[in-house]
Amino acid sequence: MSDETRRYWDEQAATFDNETDHGLRDPAVRRAWAELLLPLLPAAPARVADLGCGTGSLSLLLAEAGHDVHGVDLSPQMVDAARTKVTAAGATARFSVADAAVPPVEPGSVDVVLVRHVLWAFEDPAAVLASWISLLAPGGRLLLVEGRWSTGAGLAATDCQTLVLEHRQEAQVRILREPSYWGRAITDERDLMFSSH
Ligand SMILES: C[S@@+](CC[C@H](N)C(=O)[O-])C[C@H]1O[C@@H](n2cnc3c(N)ncnc32)[C@H](O)[C@@H]1O
């Protein structure tokens, strides 16, 4: 993780939530993400690591559903925003400033690893993914939201699935085409990869 990356995300923090899917300020968009993610989690309170949590929108969504969430992000400004957001909502979640490639999470200690729009950016996503999977307790679940965006950046669902299947017996892909997740129609590929064993 470079200082340049941290600086970049620190600079993004103040305006990050202006994107509909980032801030989840639109109740319909927030509901869409809740209806997508919450049924895939074990009964609350599950121990959740939200890696590259950004401003904590998904952390908050899960904390409000009764889960025990630990958000990790390399950007102090993102983590400040996440803490402020969770406190303002009257919810509880823990946040750490750290590299998600080596997060301050004990191996085998969480029921869910949730990561949205982070894996694609690592130089060695296979190695990072292996370390994330090692954080899961037996029966733990992996939820990755990724995409292959119109900019050309990202990780295609099939590539993500191949990486996961090196470590897990199953990996289901759901393509997230519906505008309800993004607040607008999209033309690029966006997906959720879910693995329960
Ligand atoms: C596109 S944002 C996604 C934020 C959040 N997951 C969401 O979906 O709202 C990417 C986030 O990952 C964080 N990030 C990027 N590289 C990271 C790393 N190596 N370790 C921890 N966080 C990282 C950035 O600081 C930023 O907050």
Coordinates of N, CA and C and ligand atoms in Angstrom, one line a residue:
M1 N 0.9 -1.2 0.0 CA 0.0 0.0 0.0 C 0.9 1.2 0.0
S2 N 0.7 2.1 -1.0 CA 1.6 3.3 -1.1 C 1.0 4.5 -0.4
D3 N 1.8 5.5 0.0 CA 1.4 6.8 0.5 C 0.5 7.5 -0.5
E4 N 0.8 7.3 -1.8 CA 0.0 7.9 -2.8 C -1.4 7.4 -2.8
T5 N -1.5 6.1 -2.7 CA -2.9 5.5 -2.6 C -3.7 6.0 -1.4
R6 N -3.0 6.1 -0.3 CA -3.7 6.6 0.9 C -4.1 8.1 0.7
R7 N -3.2 8.9 0.1 CA -3.5 10.3 -0.1 C -4.7 10.4 -1.0
Y8 N -4.7 9.6 -2.1 CA -5.8 9.6 -3.1 C -7.1 9.4 -2.4
W9 N -7.2 8.3 -1.6 CA -8.5 8.0 -0.9 C -8.8 9.0 0.2
D10 N -7.8 9.5 0.8 CA -8.1 10.6 1.8 C -8.8 11.8 1.1
E11 N -8.3 12.1 -0.1 CA -8.9 13.2 -0.8 C -10.3 12.9 -1.3
Q12 N -10.6 11.7 -1.5 CA -11.9 11.3 -2.0 C -13.0 11.3 -0.9
A13 N -12.5 11.2 0.4 CA -13.4 10.9 1.5 C -14.6 11.9 1.6
A14 N -14.3 13.2 1.4 CA -15.3 14.2 1.7 C -16.5 14.1 0.7
T15 N -16.2 13.7 -0.5 CA -17.2 13.6 -1.5 C -17.7 12.2 -1.9
F16 N -17.0 11.2 -1.3 CA -17.3 9.8 -1.7 C -18.7 9.5 -1.7
D17 N -19.4 9.9 -0.7 CA -20.8 9.5 -0.5 C -21.8 10.2 -1.5
N18 N -21.3 11.1 -2.3 CA -22.2 11.8 -3.3 C -22.6 10.8 -4.3
E19 N -21.8 9.7 -4.6 CA -22.2 8.7 -5.5 C -23.3 7.9 -4.9
T20 N -24.4 7.7 -5.6 CA -25.6 7.0 -5.0 C -25.3 5.7 -4.3
D21 N -24.5 4.8 -5.0 CA -24.2 3.5 -4.4 C -23.2 3.6 -3.2
H22 N -22.5 4.7 -3.2 CA -21.5 4.8 -2.1 C -22.2 5.3 -0.8
G23 N -22.9 6.3 -0.9 CA -23.5 6.9 0.3 C -24.8 6.2 0.8
L24 N -25.5 5.5 -0.1 CA -26.8 4.8 0.2 C -27.7 5.8 0.8
R25 N -27.7 7.1 0.4 CA -28.6 8.1 1.0 C -30.0 8.0 0.5
D26 N -30.2 7.4 -0.7 CA -31.5 7.2 -1.3 C -32.1 6.0 -0.7
P27 N -33.2 6.1 0.0 CA -33.8 4.9 0.7 C -34.0 3.7 -0.2
A28 N -34.3 4.0 -1.4 CA -34.6 2.8 -2.3 C -33.3 2.1 -2.6
V29 N -32.2 2.8 -2.8 CA -30.9 2.2 -3.1 C -30.4 1.5 -1.8
R30 N -30.6 2.1 -0.7 CA -30.2 1.5 0.5 C -30.9 0.2 0.8
R31 N -32.2 0.2 0.4 CA -33.1 -1.0 0.6 C -32.6 -2.1 -0.3
A32 N -32.2 -1.7 -1.6 CA -31.8 -2.7 -2.5 C -30.5 -3.4 -2.0
W33 N -29.6 -2.7 -1.5 CA -28.4 -3.3 -0.9 C -28.7 -4.1 0.3
A34 N -29.6 -3.6 1.1 CA -30.0 -4.4 2.3 C -30.6 -5.7 1.9
E35 N -31.5 -5.7 0.9 CA -32.2 -6.9 0.5 C -31.2 -7.9 -0.2
L36 N -30.2 -7.3 -0.8 CA -29.2 -8.2 -1.5 C -28.3 -8.9 -0.5
L37 N -27.8 -8.1 0.5 CA -26.7 -8.6 1.3 C -27.2 -9.3 2.6
L38 N -28.2 -8.7 3.2 CA -28.6 -9.3 4.6 C -29.0 -10.7 4.5
P39 N -29.8 -11.2 3.5 CA -30.2 -12.6 3.5 C -29.0 -13.5 3.3
L40 N -27.9 -13.0 2.9 CA -26.7 -13.9 2.7 C -25.9 -14.1 3.9
L41 N -26.2 -13.3 5.0 CA -25.4 -13.3 6.2 C -26.0 -14.3 7.2
P42 N -25.2 -14.9 8.1 CA -25.8 -15.7 9.1 C -26.6 -14.9 10.1
A43 N -27.3 -15.5 11.0 CA -28.2 -14.8 11.9 C -27.3 -13.8 12.7
A44 N -27.9 -12.6 13.0 CA -27.1 -11.6 13.8 C -27.1 -12.1 15.2
P45 N -26.0 -11.8 15.9 CA -24.9 -11.0 15.5 C -23.8 -11.8 14.9
A46 N -23.5 -11.7 13.6 CA -22.4 -12.4 13.0 C -21.2 -11.4 13.0
R47 N -20.0 -12.0 13.1 CA -18.8 -11.2 13.1 C -18.4 -10.9 11.7
V48 N -18.4 -9.6 11.3 CA -18.2 -9.2 9.9 C -16.9 -8.4 9.8
A49 N -16.1 -8.7 8.9 CA -15.0 -7.8 8.5 C -15.3 -7.2 7.2
D50 N -15.4 -5.8 7.2 CA -15.7 -5.1 6.0 C -14.4 -4.4 5.6
L51 N -13.7 -5.0 4.6 CA -12.4 -4.6 4.3 C -12.4 -3.6 3.1
G52 N -11.6 -2.5 3.3 CA -11.7 -1.4 2.4 C -13.1 -0.8 2.6
C53 N -13.5 -0.5 3.8 CA -14.9 -0.1 4.1 C -15.2 1.3 3.7
G54 N -14.2 2.1 3.3 CA -14.6 3.4 2.8 C -15.3 4.2 3.9
T55 N -16.3 4.9 3.5 CA -17.1 5.7 4.5 C -18.0 4.9 5.3
G56 N -18.0 3.6 5.2 CA -18.7 2.8 6.2 C -20.2 2.6 5.9
S57 N -20.6 2.8 4.6 CA -22.0 2.7 4.4 C -22.5 1.3 4.5
L58 N -21.7 0.3 4.0 CA -22.2 -1.1 4.2 C -21.9 -1.5 5.6
S59 N -20.9 -1.0 6.3 CA -20.7 -1.4 7.7 C -21.9 -1.0 8.5
L60 N -22.4 0.2 8.2 CA -23.5 0.7 9.0 C -24.8 -0.1 8.7
L61 N -25.0 -0.4 7.4 CA -26.1 -1.2 7.0 C -26.2 -2.5 7.8
L62 N -25.0 -3.2 7.9 CA -24.9 -4.4 8.6 C -25.0 -4.2 10.2
A63 N -24.4 -3.2 10.7 CA -24.4 -2.9 12.1 C -25.9 -2.7 12.5
E64 N -26.6 -1.9 11.7 CA -28.0 -1.7 12.0 C -28.9 -2.9 12.0
A65 N -28.4 -3.9 11.3 CA -29.1 -5.2 11.3 C -28.7 -6.1 12.4
G66 N -27.8 -5.6 13.3 CA -27.4 -6.3 14.5 C -26.1 -7.1 14.4
H67 N -25.4 -6.9 13.3 CA -24.1 -7.6 13.2 C -23.0 -6.8 13.9
D68 N -21.9 -7.6 14.2 CA -20.8 -7.1 14.9 C -19.7 -6.8 13.8
V69 N -19.6 -5.5 13.4 CA -18.9 -5.2 12.2 C -17.5 -4.5 12.6
H70 N -16.5 -5.0 11.9 CA -15.1 -4.4 12.0 C -14.8 -3.9 10.6
G71 N -14.8 -2.6 10.4 CA -14.4 -2.0 9.1 C -12.9 -1.7 9.2
V72 N -12.3 -1.9 8.0 CA -10.8 -1.6 7.9 C -10.6 -0.9 6.6
D73 N -9.8 0.2 6.7 CA -9.5 1.0 5.5 C -8.2 1.7 5.7
L74 N -7.4 1.8 4.6 CA -6.1 2.4 4.7 C -6.2 3.9 4.9
S75 N -7.3 4.5 4.6 CA -7.4 6.0 4.6 C -8.0 6.5 5.9
P76 N -7.2 7.3 6.7 CA -7.7 7.8 7.9 C -9.0 8.7 7.7
Q77 N -9.0 9.4 6.6 CA -10.2 10.3 6.3 C -11.4 9.4 6.1
M78 N -11.3 8.3 5.4 CA -12.4 7.4 5.2 C -12.9 6.9 6.5
V79 N -11.9 6.4 7.3 CA -12.3 5.9 8.6 C -13.0 6.9 9.5
D80 N -12.5 8.1 9.5 CA -13.1 9.2 10.2 C -14.6 9.4 9.8
A81 N -14.8 9.4 8.5 CA -16.1 9.5 7.9 C -17.0 8.3 8.4
A82 N -16.4 7.1 8.4 CA -17.2 6.0 8.7 C -17.6 6.0 10.2
R83 N -16.7 6.4 11.0 CA -17.0 6.5 12.5 C -18.0 7.6 12.7
T84 N -17.9 8.7 12.0 CA -18.9 9.8 12.2 C -20.3 9.3 11.8
K85 N -20.3 8.6 10.7 CA -21.6 8.1 10.1 C -22.3 7.1 11.1
V86 N -21.5 6.2 11.6 CA -22.1 5.2 12.5 C -22.6 5.8 13.8
T87 N -21.8 6.7 14.3 CA -22.1 7.4 15.6 C -23.4 8.2 15.3
A88 N -23.5 9.0 14.2 CA -24.6 9.8 14.0 C -25.9 8.9 13.8
A89 N -25.7 7.7 13.4 CA -26.9 6.8 13.2 C -27.3 6.1 14.5
G90 N -26.4 6.3 15.6 CA -26.7 5.7 16.8 C -26.4 4.2 16.8
A91 N -25.6 3.8 15.9 CA -25.2 2.4 15.7 C -23.8 2.2 16.3
T92 N -23.4 0.9 16.3 CA -22.0 0.6 16.8 C -21.3 -0.3 15.8
A93 N -20.1 0.1 15.5 CA -19.2 -0.7 14.7 C -17.8 -0.2 15.1
R94 N -16.8 -1.1 14.8 CA -15.4 -0.8 15.1 C -14.7 -0.5 13.8
F95 N -13.8 0.4 13.8 CA -13.0 0.7 12.6 C -11.5 0.7 12.9
S96 N -10.7 0.3 11.9 CA -9.3 0.4 12.0 C -8.7 1.0 10.8
V97 N -7.7 1.8 10.9 CA -6.9 2.3 9.8 C -5.8 1.2 9.5
A98 N -5.9 0.5 8.4 CA -4.9 -0.5 8.2 C -5.0 -1.0 6.7
D99 N -3.9 -1.7 6.3 CA -3.9 -2.2 4.9 C -4.8 -3.5 4.9
A100 N -5.8 -3.5 4.0 CA -6.7 -4.6 4.0 C -6.0 -5.9 3.5
A101 N -4.8 -5.8 2.9 CA -4.1 -7.0 2.5 C -3.6 -7.7 3.8
V102 N -3.4 -7.0 4.9 CA -2.9 -7.6 6.1 C -3.8 -7.0 7.3
P103 N -5.0 -7.2 7.3 CA -5.9 -6.5 8.2 C -5.7 -7.0 9.7
P104 N -6.0 -6.1 10.6 CA -5.8 -6.5 12.0 C -7.0 -7.4 12.5
V105 N -7.1 -8.5 11.9 CA -8.2 -9.5 12.1 C -7.5 -10.9 12.2
E106 N -7.8 -11.5 13.3 CA -7.2 -12.9 13.6 C -7.7 -13.9 12.5
P107 N -6.8 -14.7 12.1 CA -7.3 -15.8 11.2 C -8.3 -16.6 11.8
G108 N -9.3 -17.0 11.1 CA -10.4 -17.9 11.6 C -11.3 -17.2 12.6
S109 N -11.4 -15.9 12.6 CA -12.1 -15.2 13.6 C -13.4 -14.5 13.2
V110 N -13.7 -14.5 11.9 CA -15.0 -13.8 11.5 C -15.9 -14.8 10.7
D111 N -17.2 -14.5 10.8 CA -18.2 -15.3 10.1 C -18.4 -14.8 8.7
V112 N -18.0 -13.5 8.4 CA -18.3 -12.9 7.1 C -17.1 -12.0 6.8
V113 N -16.6 -12.2 5.6 CA -15.7 -11.2 5.0 C -16.5 -10.5 3.8
L114 N -16.7 -9.2 4.0 CA -17.4 -8.5 2.9 C -16.4 -7.4 2.4
V115 N -16.3 -7.4 1.0 CA -15.4 -6.5 0.4 C -16.1 -5.9 -0.9
R116 N -16.3 -4.6 -0.9 CA -16.9 -4.1 -2.1 C -16.0 -3.1 -2.8
H117 N -15.7 -3.4 -4.0 CA -14.9 -2.6 -4.9 C -13.5 -2.3 -4.4
V118 N -12.8 -3.3 -4.0 CA -11.5 -3.2 -3.4 C -10.5 -4.2 -4.1
L119 N -11.0 -5.4 -4.2 CA -10.0 -6.5 -4.6 C -9.4 -6.2 -5.9
W120 N -10.1 -5.7 -6.9 CA -9.6 -5.5 -8.2 C -8.3 -4.6 -8.2
A121 N -8.2 -3.7 -7.2 CA -7.1 -2.7 -7.2 C -5.8 -3.3 -6.7
F122 N -5.8 -4.5 -6.1 CA -4.5 -5.0 -5.6 C -3.7 -5.6 -6.8
E123 N -2.3 -5.4 -6.6 CA -1.4 -6.0 -7.7 C -1.5 -7.5 -7.8
D124 N -1.7 -8.1 -6.6 CA -1.8 -9.6 -6.6 C -3.1 -10.0 -5.9
P125 N -4.3 -9.9 -6.6 CA -5.5 -10.2 -6.0 C -5.6 -11.6 -5.5
A126 N -5.0 -12.6 -6.1 CA -5.0 -14.0 -5.7 C -4.5 -14.1 -4.3
A127 N -3.3 -13.5 -4.0 CA -2.7 -13.6 -2.7 C -3.6 -12.9 -1.7
V128 N -4.1 -11.7 -2.0 CA -4.9 -11.0 -1.0 C -6.2 -11.8 -0.7
L129 N -6.8 -12.4 -1.8 CA -8.0 -13.1 -1.5 C -7.7 -14.3 -0.6
A130 N -6.6 -15.0 -0.8 CA -6.2 -16.1 0.0 C -6.1 -15.7 1.5
S131 N -5.6 -14.5 1.7 CA -5.4 -14.0 3.1 C -6.8 -13.7 3.7
W132 N -7.7 -13.2 2.9 CA -9.1 -12.8 3.3 C -9.8 -14.1 3.7
I133 N -9.7 -15.1 2.9 CA -10.4 -16.4 3.2 C -9.8 -17.0 4.5
S134 N -8.6 -16.8 4.8 CA -8.0 -17.4 6.0 C -8.6 -16.7 7.2
L135 N -9.2 -15.6 7.1 CA -9.8 -14.9 8.2 C -11.1 -15.5 8.7
L136 N -11.7 -16.3 7.8 CA -13.0 -16.9 8.0 C -13.0 -18.0 9.0
A137 N -13.9 -18.0 10.0 CA -14.1 -19.2 10.9 C -14.8 -20.3 10.0
P138 N -14.8 -21.5 10.6 CA -15.4 -22.6 9.8 C -16.9 -22.2 9.5
G139 N -17.3 -22.5 8.3 CA -18.7 -22.1 7.9 C -18.8 -20.6 7.5
G140 N -17.7 -19.9 7.5 CA -17.7 -18.5 7.2 C -18.1 -18.2 5.7
R141 N -18.5 -17.0 5.5 CA -19.1 -16.6 4.2 C -18.2 -15.5 3.6
L142 N -18.1 -15.5 2.3 CA -17.3 -14.5 1.6 C -18.2 -13.8 0.6
L143 N -18.3 -12.5 0.7 CA -19.1 -11.7 -0.2 C -18.2 -10.6 -0.8
L144 N -18.1 -10.7 -2.1 CA -17.2 -9.8 -2.9 C -18.1 -9.1 -3.9
V145 N -18.1 -7.8 -3.8 CA -18.8 -7.0 -4.8 C -17.7 -6.4 -5.7
E146 N -17.8 -6.8 -7.0 CA -16.7 -6.3 -7.9 C -17.4 -5.9 -9.2
G147 N -16.6 -5.5 -10.2 CA -17.2 -5.1 -11.5 C -16.1 -5.0 -12.5
R148 N -16.5 -4.9 -13.7 CA -15.5 -4.5 -14.8 C -16.2 -3.3 -15.4
W149 N -15.6 -2.2 -15.0 CA -16.3 -0.9 -15.3 C -16.0 -0.4 -16.7
S150 N -16.9 0.5 -17.1 CA -16.7 1.1 -18.5 C -15.4 1.7 -18.7
T151 N -14.7 2.1 -17.6 CA -13.3 2.7 -17.7 C -12.3 1.6 -18.1
G152 N -12.7 0.3 -18.0 CA -11.7 -0.8 -18.4 C -11.1 -1.3 -17.1
A153 N -11.3 -0.6 -16.0 CA -10.7 -1.1 -14.7 C -11.7 -2.1 -14.1
G154 N -11.1 -2.9 -13.2 CA -12.0 -3.9 -12.5 C -11.6 -5.3 -12.7
L155 N -12.5 -6.2 -12.1 CA -12.2 -7.6 -12.2 C -13.5 -8.3 -12.6
A156 N -13.4 -9.0 -13.8 CA -14.6 -9.6 -14.3 C -15.1 -10.7 -13.4
A157 N -16.4 -10.9 -13.4 CA -17.0 -11.9 -12.4 C -16.4 -13.3 -12.6
T158 N -16.1 -13.7 -13.8 CA -15.6 -15.0 -14.1 C -14.2 -15.1 -13.5
D159 N -13.4 -14.1 -13.6 CA -12.0 -14.1 -13.1 C -12.1 -14.2 -11.5
C160 N -13.0 -13.4 -11.0 CA -13.1 -13.4 -9.5 C -13.6 -14.8 -9.0
Q161 N -14.5 -15.4 -9.8 CA -15.0 -16.7 -9.4 C -13.8 -17.7 -9.5
T162 N -13.0 -17.6 -10.5 CA -11.9 -18.6 -10.7 C -10.9 -18.4 -9.5
L163 N -10.7 -17.2 -9.0 CA -9.8 -17.0 -7.9 C -10.4 -17.6 -6.6
V164 N -11.7 -17.4 -6.4 CA -12.3 -17.9 -5.2 C -12.3 -19.4 -5.2
L165 N -12.5 -20.0 -6.4 CA -12.7 -21.5 -6.5 C -11.3 -22.2 -6.3
E166 N -10.2 -21.4 -6.2 CA -8.9 -22.1 -5.8 C -8.9 -22.4 -4.4
H167 N -9.8 -21.8 -3.6 CA -9.8 -22.0 -2.1 C -11.1 -22.6 -1.6
R168 N -12.2 -22.4 -2.4 CA -13.5 -22.7 -1.8 C -14.2 -23.7 -2.8
Q169 N -15.2 -24.4 -2.2 CA -15.9 -25.4 -3.1 C -16.9 -24.8 -4.0
E170 N -17.5 -23.7 -3.6 CA -18.5 -23.0 -4.4 C -18.3 -21.5 -4.4
A171 N -18.8 -20.9 -5.5 CA -18.7 -19.5 -5.6 C -19.8 -19.1 -6.6
Q172 N -20.9 -18.5 -6.1 CA -22.0 -18.1 -6.9 C -21.9 -16.6 -7.3
V173 N -22.1 -16.4 -8.6 CA -22.1 -15.0 -9.1 C -23.5 -14.5 -9.4
R174 N -23.7 -13.3 -8.9 CA -25.0 -12.7 -9.3 C -24.6 -11.4 -10.0
I175 N -25.1 -11.2 -11.2 CA -24.8 -10.0 -11.9 C -25.8 -8.9 -11.4
L176 N -25.2 -7.7 -11.1 CA -26.0 -6.7 -10.5 C -26.4 -5.6 -11.5
R177 N -27.3 -6.0 -12.4 CA -27.6 -5.1 -13.5 C -28.7 -4.0 -13.1
E178 N -29.4 -4.4 -12.1 CA -30.6 -3.5 -11.8 C -30.2 -2.1 -11.4
P179 N -30.8 -1.1 -11.9 CA -30.5 0.3 -11.6 C -30.7 0.6 -10.1
S180 N -31.5 -0.3 -9.4 CA -31.8 0.0 -8.0 C -30.6 0.0 -7.2
Y181 N -29.5 -0.7 -7.6 CA -28.3 -0.7 -6.8 C -27.4 0.5 -7.0
W182 N -27.6 1.2 -8.2 CA -26.7 2.2 -8.6 C -27.3 3.6 -8.7
G183 N -28.7 3.6 -8.7 CA -29.4 4.8 -8.8 C -29.5 5.3 -10.2
R184 N -29.1 4.4 -11.2 CA -29.2 4.8 -12.6 C -29.0 3.5 -13.4
A185 N -29.3 3.6 -14.7 CA -29.1 2.4 -15.5 C -27.6 2.3 -15.7
I186 N -27.1 1.1 -15.8 CA -25.7 0.9 -16.1 C -25.5 0.0 -17.3
T187 N -24.3 0.1 -17.9 CA -24.1 -0.8 -19.1 C -22.9 -1.7 -18.9
D188 N -22.1 -1.4 -17.9 CA -20.9 -2.2 -17.6 C -21.3 -3.4 -16.7
E189 N -20.3 -4.2 -16.4 CA -20.5 -5.4 -15.6 C -20.3 -5.2 -14.1
R190 N -21.3 -5.5 -13.3 CA -21.1 -5.4 -11.9 C -21.7 -6.6 -11.2
D191 N -21.0 -7.1 -10.2 CA -21.5 -8.4 -9.7 C -21.2 -8.6 -8.2
L192 N -21.9 -9.5 -7.7 CA -21.7 -10.0 -6.3 C -21.3 -11.5 -6.4
M193 N -20.2 -11.8 -5.7 CA -19.7 -13.1 -5.7 C -19.9 -13.6 -4.2
F194 N -20.6 -14.7 -4.1 CA -20.9 -15.2 -2.7 C -20.4 -16.6 -2.6
S195 N -19.7 -16.9 -1.5 CA -19.3 -18.3 -1.3 C -19.5 -18.6 0.2
S196 N -20.2 -19.7 0.4 CA -20.5 -20.1 1.8 C -19.7 -21.3 2.2
H197 N -18.9 -22.0 1.3 CA -18.1 -23.1 1.8 C -17.0 -23.4 0.7
Ligands
LIG1 C1 -14.1 2.2 -4.1 S1 -13.9 2.5 -2.4 C2 -15.0 1.3 -1.7 C3 -15.4 1.7 -0.3 C4 -16.5 0.7 0.3 N1 -16.0 -0.7 0.2 C5 -17.8 0.9 -0.4 O1 -18.1 0.0 -1.2 O2 -18.5 1.9 -0.2 C6 -12.3 1.7 -2.1 C7 -11.9 1.8 -0.6 O3 -10.8 0.9 -0.4 C8 -9.8 1.5 0.4 N2 -8.6 0.9 0.1 C9 -7.9 0.8 -1.1 N3 -6.8 0.1 -1.0 C10 -6.8 -0.4 0.3 C11 -5.9 -1.2 1.0 N4 -4.8 -1.7 0.5 N5 -6.2 -1.4 2.3 C12 -7.3 -0.9 2.9 N6 -8.2 -0.1 2.3 C13 -7.9 0.1 1.0 C14 -9.9 3.0 0.0 O4 -9.3 3.8 1.0 C15 -11.4 3.2 -0.2 O5 -12.0 3.6 1.0

